GROMACS .gro file of C-alpha atoms in nm:
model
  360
    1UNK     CA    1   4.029  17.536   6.437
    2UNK     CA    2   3.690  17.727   6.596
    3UNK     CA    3   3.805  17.863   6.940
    4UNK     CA    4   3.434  17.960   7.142
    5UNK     CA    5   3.477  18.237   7.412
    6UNK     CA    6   3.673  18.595   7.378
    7UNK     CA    7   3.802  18.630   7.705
    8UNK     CA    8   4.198  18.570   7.815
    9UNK     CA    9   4.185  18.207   7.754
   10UNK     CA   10   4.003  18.233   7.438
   11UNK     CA   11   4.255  18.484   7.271
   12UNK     CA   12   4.476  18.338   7.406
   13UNK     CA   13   4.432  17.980   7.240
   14UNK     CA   14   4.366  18.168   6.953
   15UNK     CA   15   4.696  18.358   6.936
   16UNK     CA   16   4.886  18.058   7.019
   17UNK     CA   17   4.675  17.822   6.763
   18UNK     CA   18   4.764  18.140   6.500
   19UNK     CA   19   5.137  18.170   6.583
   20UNK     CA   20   5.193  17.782   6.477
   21UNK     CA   21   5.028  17.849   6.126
   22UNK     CA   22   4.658  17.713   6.208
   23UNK     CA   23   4.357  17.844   6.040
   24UNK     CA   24   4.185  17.996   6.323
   25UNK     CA   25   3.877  18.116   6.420
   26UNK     CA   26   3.761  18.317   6.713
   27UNK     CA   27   3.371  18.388   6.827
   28UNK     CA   28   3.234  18.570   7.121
   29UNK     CA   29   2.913  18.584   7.250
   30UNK     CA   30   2.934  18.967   7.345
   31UNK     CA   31   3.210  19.189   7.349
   32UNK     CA   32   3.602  19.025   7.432
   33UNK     CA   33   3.686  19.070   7.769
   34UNK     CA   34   3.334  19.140   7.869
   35UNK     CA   35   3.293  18.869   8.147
   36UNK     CA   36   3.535  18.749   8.408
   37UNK     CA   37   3.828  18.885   8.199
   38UNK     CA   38   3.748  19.212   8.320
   39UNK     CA   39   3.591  19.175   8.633
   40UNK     CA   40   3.928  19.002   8.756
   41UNK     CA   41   4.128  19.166   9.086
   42UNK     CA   42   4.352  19.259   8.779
   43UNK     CA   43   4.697  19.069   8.911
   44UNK     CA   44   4.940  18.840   8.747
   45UNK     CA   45   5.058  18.679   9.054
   46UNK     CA   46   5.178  18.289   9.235
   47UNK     CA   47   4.924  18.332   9.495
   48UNK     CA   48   5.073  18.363   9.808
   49UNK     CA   49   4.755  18.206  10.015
   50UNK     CA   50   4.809  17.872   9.778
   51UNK     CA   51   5.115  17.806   9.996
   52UNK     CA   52   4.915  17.790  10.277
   53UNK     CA   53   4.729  17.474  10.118
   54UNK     CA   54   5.036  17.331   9.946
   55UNK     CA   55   4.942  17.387   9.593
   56UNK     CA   56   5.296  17.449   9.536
   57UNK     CA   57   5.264  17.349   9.178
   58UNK     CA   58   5.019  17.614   9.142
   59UNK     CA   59   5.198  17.864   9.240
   60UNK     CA   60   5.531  17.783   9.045
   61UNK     CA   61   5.404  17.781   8.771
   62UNK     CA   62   5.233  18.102   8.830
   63UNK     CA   63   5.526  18.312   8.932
   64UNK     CA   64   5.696  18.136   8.622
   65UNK     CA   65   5.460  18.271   8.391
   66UNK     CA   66   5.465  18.607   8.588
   67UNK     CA   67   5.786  18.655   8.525
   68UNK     CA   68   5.713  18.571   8.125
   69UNK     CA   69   5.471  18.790   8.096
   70UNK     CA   70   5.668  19.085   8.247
   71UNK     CA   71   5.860  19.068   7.908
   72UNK     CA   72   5.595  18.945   7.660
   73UNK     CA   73   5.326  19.181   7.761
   74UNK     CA   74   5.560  19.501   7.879
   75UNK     CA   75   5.437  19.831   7.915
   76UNK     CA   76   5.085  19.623   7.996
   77UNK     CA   77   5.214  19.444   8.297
   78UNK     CA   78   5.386  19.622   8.602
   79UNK     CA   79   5.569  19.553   8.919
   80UNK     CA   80   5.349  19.657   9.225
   81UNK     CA   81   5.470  19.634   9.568
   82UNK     CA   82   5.257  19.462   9.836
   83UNK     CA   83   5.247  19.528  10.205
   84UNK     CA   84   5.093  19.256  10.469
   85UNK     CA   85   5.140  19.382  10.823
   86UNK     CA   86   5.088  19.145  11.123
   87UNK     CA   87   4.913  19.182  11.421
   88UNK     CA   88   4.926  19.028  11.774
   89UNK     CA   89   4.699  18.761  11.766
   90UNK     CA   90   4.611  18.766  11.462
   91UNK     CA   91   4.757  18.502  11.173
   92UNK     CA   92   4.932  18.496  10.983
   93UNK     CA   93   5.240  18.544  11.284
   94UNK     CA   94   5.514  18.769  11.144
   95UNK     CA   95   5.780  18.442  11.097
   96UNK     CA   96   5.538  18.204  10.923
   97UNK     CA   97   5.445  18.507  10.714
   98UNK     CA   98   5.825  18.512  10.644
   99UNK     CA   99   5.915  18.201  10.603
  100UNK     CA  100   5.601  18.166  10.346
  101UNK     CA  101   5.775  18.496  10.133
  102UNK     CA  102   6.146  18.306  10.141
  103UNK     CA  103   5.950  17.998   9.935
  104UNK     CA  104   5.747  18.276   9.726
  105UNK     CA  105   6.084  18.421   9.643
  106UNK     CA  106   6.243  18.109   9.586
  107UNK     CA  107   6.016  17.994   9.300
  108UNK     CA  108   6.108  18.341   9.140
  109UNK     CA  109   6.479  18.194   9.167
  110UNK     CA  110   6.557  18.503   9.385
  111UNK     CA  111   6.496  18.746   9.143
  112UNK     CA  112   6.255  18.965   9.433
  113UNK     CA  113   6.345  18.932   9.783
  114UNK     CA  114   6.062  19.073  10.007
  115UNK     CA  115   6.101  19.330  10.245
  116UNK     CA  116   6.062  19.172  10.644
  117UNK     CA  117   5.976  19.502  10.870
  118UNK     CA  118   5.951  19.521  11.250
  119UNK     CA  119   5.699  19.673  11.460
  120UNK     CA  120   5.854  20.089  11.446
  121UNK     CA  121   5.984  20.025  11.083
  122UNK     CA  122   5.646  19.940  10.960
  123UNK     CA  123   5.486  20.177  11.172
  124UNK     CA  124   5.693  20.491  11.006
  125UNK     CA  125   5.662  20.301  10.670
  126UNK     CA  126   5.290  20.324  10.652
  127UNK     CA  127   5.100  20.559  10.862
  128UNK     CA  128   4.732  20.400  10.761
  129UNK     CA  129   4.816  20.118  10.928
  130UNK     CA  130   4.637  20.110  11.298
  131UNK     CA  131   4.922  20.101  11.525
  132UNK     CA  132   4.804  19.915  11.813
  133UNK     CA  133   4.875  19.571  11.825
  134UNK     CA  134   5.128  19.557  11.479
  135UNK     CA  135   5.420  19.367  11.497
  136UNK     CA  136   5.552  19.422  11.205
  137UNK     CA  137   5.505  19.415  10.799
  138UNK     CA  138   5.657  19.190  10.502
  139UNK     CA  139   5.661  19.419  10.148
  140UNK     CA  140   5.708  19.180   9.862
  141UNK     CA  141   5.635  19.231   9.470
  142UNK     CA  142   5.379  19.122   9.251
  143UNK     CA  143   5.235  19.245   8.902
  144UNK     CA  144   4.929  19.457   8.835
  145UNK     CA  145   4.737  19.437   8.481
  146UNK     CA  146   4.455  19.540   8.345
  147UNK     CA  147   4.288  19.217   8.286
  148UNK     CA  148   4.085  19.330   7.997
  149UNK     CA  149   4.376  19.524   7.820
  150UNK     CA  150   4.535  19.192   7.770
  151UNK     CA  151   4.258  19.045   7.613
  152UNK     CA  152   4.199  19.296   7.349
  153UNK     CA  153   4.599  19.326   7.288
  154UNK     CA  154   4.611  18.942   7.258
  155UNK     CA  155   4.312  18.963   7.024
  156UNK     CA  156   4.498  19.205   6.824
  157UNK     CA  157   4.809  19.036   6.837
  158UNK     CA  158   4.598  18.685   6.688
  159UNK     CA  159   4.392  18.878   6.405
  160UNK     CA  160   4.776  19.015   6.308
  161UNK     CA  161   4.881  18.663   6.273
  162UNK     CA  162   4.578  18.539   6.044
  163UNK     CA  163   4.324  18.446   6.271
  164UNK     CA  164   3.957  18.576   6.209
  165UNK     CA  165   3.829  18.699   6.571
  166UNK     CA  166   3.455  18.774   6.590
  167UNK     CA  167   3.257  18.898   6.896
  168UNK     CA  168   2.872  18.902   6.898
  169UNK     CA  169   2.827  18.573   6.739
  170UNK     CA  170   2.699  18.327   7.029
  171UNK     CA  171   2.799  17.931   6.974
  172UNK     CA  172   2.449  17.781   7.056
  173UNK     CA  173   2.578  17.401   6.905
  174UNK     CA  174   2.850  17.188   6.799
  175UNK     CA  175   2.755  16.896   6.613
  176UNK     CA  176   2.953  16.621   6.398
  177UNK     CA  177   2.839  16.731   6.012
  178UNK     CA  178   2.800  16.371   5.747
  179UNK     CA  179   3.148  16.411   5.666
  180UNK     CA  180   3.285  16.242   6.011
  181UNK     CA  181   3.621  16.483   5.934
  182UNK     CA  182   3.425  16.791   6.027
  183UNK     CA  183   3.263  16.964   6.298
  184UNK     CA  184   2.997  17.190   6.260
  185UNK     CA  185   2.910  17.505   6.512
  186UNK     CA  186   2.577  17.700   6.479
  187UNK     CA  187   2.620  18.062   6.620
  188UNK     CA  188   2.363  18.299   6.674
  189UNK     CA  189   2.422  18.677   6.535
  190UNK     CA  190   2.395  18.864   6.840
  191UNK     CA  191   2.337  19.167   6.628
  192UNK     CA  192   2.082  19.054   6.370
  193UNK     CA  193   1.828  18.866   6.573
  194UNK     CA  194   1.745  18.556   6.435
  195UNK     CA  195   2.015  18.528   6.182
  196UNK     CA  196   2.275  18.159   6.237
  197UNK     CA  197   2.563  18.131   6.059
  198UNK     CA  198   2.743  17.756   6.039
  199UNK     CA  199   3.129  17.753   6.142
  200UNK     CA  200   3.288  17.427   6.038
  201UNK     CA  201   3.626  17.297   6.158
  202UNK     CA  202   3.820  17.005   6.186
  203UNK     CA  203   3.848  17.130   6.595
  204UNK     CA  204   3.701  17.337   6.884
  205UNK     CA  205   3.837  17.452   7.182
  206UNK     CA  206   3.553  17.586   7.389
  207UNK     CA  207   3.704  17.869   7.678
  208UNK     CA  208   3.350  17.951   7.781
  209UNK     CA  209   3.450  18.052   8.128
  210UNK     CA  210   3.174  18.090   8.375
  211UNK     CA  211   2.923  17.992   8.068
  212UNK     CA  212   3.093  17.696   7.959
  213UNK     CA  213   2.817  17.436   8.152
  214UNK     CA  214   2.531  17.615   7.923
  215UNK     CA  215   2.693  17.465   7.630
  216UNK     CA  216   2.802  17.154   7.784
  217UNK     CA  217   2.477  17.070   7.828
  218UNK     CA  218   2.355  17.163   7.534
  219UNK     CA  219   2.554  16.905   7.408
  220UNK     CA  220   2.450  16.638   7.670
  221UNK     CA  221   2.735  16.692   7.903
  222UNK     CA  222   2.771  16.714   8.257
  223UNK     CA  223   2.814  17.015   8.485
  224UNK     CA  224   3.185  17.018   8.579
  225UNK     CA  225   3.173  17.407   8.733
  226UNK     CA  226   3.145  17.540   9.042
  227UNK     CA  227   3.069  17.866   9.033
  228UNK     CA  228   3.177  18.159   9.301
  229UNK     CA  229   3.159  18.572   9.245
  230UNK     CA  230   3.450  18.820   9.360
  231UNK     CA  231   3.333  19.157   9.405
  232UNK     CA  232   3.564  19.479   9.403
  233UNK     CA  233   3.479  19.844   9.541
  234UNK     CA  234   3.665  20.120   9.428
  235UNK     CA  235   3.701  20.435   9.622
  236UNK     CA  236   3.927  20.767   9.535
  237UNK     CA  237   4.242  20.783   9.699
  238UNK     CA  238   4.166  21.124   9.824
  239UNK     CA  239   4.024  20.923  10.090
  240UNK     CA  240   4.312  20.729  10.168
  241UNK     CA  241   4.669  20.820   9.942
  242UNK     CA  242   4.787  20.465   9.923
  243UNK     CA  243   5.075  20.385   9.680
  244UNK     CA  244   5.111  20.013   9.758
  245UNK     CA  245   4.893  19.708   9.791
  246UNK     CA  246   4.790  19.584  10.089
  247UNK     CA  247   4.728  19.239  10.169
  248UNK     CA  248   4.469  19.196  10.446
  249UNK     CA  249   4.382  18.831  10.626
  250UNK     CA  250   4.022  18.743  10.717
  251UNK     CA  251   4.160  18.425  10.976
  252UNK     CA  252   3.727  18.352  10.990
  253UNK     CA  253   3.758  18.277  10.606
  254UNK     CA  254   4.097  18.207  10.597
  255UNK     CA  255   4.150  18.394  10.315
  256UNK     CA  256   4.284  18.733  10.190
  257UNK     CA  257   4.176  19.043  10.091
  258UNK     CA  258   4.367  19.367   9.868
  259UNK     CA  259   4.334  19.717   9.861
  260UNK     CA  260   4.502  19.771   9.543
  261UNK     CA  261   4.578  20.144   9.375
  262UNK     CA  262   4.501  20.232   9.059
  263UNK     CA  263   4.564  20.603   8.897
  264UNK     CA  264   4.381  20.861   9.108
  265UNK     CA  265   4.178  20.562   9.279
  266UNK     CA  266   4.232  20.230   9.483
  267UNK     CA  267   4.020  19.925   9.508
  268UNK     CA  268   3.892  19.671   9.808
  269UNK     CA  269   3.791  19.323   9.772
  270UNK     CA  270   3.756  19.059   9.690
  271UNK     CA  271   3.446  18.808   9.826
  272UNK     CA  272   3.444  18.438   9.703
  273UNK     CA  273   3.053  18.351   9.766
  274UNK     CA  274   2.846  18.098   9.538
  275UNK     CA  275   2.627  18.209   9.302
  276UNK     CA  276   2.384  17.946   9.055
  277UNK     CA  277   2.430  18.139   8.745
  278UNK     CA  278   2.709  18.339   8.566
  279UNK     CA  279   2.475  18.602   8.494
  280UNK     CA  280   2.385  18.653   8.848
  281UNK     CA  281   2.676  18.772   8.988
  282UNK     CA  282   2.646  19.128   9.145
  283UNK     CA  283   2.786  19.405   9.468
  284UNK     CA  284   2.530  19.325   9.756
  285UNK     CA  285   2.531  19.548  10.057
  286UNK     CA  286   2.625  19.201  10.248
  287UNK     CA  287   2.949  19.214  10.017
  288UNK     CA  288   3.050  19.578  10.118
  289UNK     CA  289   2.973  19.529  10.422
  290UNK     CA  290   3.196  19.219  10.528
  291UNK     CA  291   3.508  19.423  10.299
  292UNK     CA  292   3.486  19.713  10.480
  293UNK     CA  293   3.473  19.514  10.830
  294UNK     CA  294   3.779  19.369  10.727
  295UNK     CA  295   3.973  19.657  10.548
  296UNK     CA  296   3.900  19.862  10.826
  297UNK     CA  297   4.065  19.576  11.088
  298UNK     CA  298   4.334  19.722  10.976
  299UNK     CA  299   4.334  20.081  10.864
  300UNK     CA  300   4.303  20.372  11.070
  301UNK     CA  301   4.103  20.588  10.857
  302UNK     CA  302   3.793  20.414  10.844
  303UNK     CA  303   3.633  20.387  10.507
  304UNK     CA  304   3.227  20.431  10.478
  305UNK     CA  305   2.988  20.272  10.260
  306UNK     CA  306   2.952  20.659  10.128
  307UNK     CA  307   3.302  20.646   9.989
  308UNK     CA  308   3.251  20.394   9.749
  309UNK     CA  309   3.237  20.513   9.380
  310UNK     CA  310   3.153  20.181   9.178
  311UNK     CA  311   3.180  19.825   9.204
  312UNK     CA  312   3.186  19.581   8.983
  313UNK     CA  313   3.141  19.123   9.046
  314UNK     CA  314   3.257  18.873   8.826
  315UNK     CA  315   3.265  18.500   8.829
  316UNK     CA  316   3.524  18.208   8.911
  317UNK     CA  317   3.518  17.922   8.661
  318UNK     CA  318   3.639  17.680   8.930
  319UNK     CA  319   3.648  17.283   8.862
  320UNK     CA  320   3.365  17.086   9.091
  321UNK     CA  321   3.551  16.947   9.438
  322UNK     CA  322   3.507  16.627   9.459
  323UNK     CA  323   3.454  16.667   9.894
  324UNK     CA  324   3.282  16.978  10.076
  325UNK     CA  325   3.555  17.247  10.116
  326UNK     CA  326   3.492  17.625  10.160
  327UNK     CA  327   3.507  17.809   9.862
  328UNK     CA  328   3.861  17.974   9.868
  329UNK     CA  329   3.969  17.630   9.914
  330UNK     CA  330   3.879  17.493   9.585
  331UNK     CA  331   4.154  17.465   9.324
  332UNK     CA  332   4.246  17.734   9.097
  333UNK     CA  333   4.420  17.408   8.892
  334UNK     CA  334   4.241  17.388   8.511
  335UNK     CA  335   4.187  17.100   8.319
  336UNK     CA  336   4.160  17.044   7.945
  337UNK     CA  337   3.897  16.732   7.874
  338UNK     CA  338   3.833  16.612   7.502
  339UNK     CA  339   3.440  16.524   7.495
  340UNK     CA  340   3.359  16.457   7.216
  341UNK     CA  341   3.672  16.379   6.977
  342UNK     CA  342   3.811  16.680   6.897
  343UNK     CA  343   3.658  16.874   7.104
  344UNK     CA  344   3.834  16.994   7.394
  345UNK     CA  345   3.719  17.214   7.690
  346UNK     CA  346   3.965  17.408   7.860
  347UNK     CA  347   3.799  17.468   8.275
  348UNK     CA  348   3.929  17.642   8.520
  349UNK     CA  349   4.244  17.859   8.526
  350UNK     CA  350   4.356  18.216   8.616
  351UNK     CA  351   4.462  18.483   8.425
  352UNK     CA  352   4.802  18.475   8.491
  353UNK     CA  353   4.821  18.124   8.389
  354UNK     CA  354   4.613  18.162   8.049
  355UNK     CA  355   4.938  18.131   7.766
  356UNK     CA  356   5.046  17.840   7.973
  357UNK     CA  357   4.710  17.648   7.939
  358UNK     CA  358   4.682  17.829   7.569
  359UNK     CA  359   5.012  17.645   7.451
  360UNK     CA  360   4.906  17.287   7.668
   0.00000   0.00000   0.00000
C-alpha cells in the first residue's frame, strides 16, 4: 500500500496500515509535517464553537479521541486550561456559555468539569482581563500539542513497524499499470531534479491535504476542496505573563479566537479567510490587524503590531459546501471517496481526529 502526503493523516494511515502487517509505503513531497501539520493552532480538542452549530457528532468524537491520545501520545500531548470570560452584551451570555461546557463535559463522560466564575471571582482570577463590563468567566480543559511533533513521532513510530517513509519524493501520477492488479505512481525526486522513480502497489491512499485537488486533477478529477488560511502571531509573554488559554468571541464572525502560551511565549489567532491556492497562504497586515482588534476587546494591556515576533499561515483542507455559508461554518467532517478502484482519498479532517480517520 503507497500512502501520498507526510503530514498527520499521512503517518498516520501509514502507522495504522503498518501496525496490521501491510507492506507500506510513505512519500512526501517536502519535508513531513511541513504544511498544515505544522501551521495548525496546535490543539487536540471537541471544538467547543461546533456546539453552537450542532455538529455534535463532531465533537464526540473529538473529545473521544482527545482523551485517547492523552495516553497514546503522552509526554507529547498536555492538559491546558482555557479561560472564556463574558461580557455584558456581548455573546456568548455567561449561562448559555455554561450550559454549552455541561454538554462539552458530558461527552468527556465527566471526566473534566469546567470551572463557572462570577463577575469578582474572575476578576481576581485574571487581572488581564478588562474589568468593565465582565460578568463572569467559565475555565474548562483542553489539550495542547505540537502539531508537527506528532507527525515526526508517528513517522517514527511507522518506519519502526516496517513501513518505508520517504519525504522529498513528489507523487506527480497514479495510473493503472497492464497488469489490472497493480497501480503504478510516478514521483518526482525533489532532490535530484529530473530524476522519477515508479512506486507500484496494489493501493493508494492519497492525504494530500491542502494539495490534494492538484493531483485530483491530474488524474481527471474534480475539485472537492475549499480552501481557507488560519494565521497565528506569536508575541513574548514578557508582554503579557499568561499561563492559560483564553478563548475570545468575535459575535461579527461568530467565531472564536485563542491566545494560547507556549514556553517563554504565547500566541493570537486564528483568521479563517479564503485563499485560491495552498501555496498562497500568508500573515497580511489585514490579518494582524482584525486579531489584535479582537484580542484587545478583551485585554487590558493592549498588544501592538510592534510586539509581534513571527507569524506563521497555514491552510484548511475543508470539503466544498454544497450552499453559501461563511467560512467557519463549513464542516470540519472528512470524507474518504474511492475514485478510481483502489484508490481512496481521505479530505478533510483535523488533527485531533487523524488515527480515527487513519483506522476508518
Amino acid at each position: 500500500m503507497a500512502v501520498i502526503g507526510g503530514g498527520i493523516t499521512g503517518a498516520g494511515v501509514a502507522r495504522d496500515a503498518a501496525l496490521r502487517g501491510l507492506k507500506v509505503a510513505l512519500v512526501e513531497a517536502n519535508d513531513f509535517a511541513s504544511g498544515t501539520s505544522s501551521g495548525s493552532t496546535k490543539l487536540l480538542h471537541g471544538g467547543l464553537r461546533y456546539l453552537e452549530m450542532f455538529d455534535f457528532k463532531l465533537v464526540f468524537d473529538a473529545i473521544q479521541e482527545r482523551e485517547k491520545l492523552k495516553t497514546l501520545y503522552a509526554p507529547f500531548v498536555k492538559e491546558l486550561d482555557f479561560v472564556f470570560p463574558t461580557y455584558a452584551g456581548l455573546p456568548p451570555p455567561r449561562w448559555k456559555l455554561n450550559l454549552g461546557l455541561h454538554l462539552y463535559d458530558s461527552f468527556s463522560f465527566f471526566r473534566e468539569r469546567h470551572q463557572n466564575l462570577n463577575s469578582s471571582e474572575a476578576k481576581a482570577a485574571f487581572p488581564y482581563l478588562k474589568a468593565s463590563g465582565l460578568t463572569g468567566a467559565c475555565v474548562y480543559s483542553d489539550s495542547f500539542a505540537e502539531d508537527y511533533r506528532l507527525v515526526i513521532e508517528l513517522v517514527k513510530s511507522a518506519h519502526q513497524y516496517g513501513a518505508t517513509c520517504i519525504s522529498r519524493m513528489r507523487a506527480t501520477q497514479v495510473q493503472r499499470t497492464a497488469n489490472s492488479d497493480l497501480l503504478k505512481i510516478t514521483l518526482h525526486d525533489e532532490f535530484e531534479q529530473g530524476k522519477t522513480v515508479s512506486l507500484q502497489c496494489r493501493s493508494v491512499i492519497h492525504c494530500g491535504g491542502p494539495f490534494a485537488d492538484e493531483l485530483r486533477q491530474k488524474m481527471g478529477l474534480r475539485k472537492i476542496l475549499k480552501l481557507t488560511q488560519g494565521v497565528h502571531f506569536l508575541i513574548s509573554k514578557s508582554r503579557l505573563p499568561i499561563d492559560k488559554a483564553f478563548v475570545f468571541a468575535d459575535p461579527a464572525l461568530h467565531r472564536i479566537l485563542f491566545a494560547i502560551p507556549w514556553n517563554s511565549t504565547f500566541y493570537i489567532g486564528t483568521t479563517d479567510s479564503s485563499i485560491a491556492r495552498a501555496e498562497d497562504a500568508r500573515a497580511t497586515p489585514g490579518d494582524l490587524d482584525y486579531v489584535l482588534r479582537i484580542v484587545n476587546n478583551y485585554f487590558s494591556i493592549q498588544l501592538k503590531p510592534s510586539d509581534v515576533i513571527q507569524s506563521w499561515a497555514a491552510v484548511r483542507p475543508l470539503l466544498q459546501p454544497d450552499e453559501q455559508v461563511s467560512n467557519s461554518q463549513i464542516s470540519r467532517e472528512h470524507v474518504i471517496l474511492e475514485e478510481p478502484e483502489r484508490v481512496f482519498h481521505v479530505l478533510g479532517g483535523k488533527l485531533t481526529s487523524h488515527r480515527l480517520m487513519a483506522e476508518e
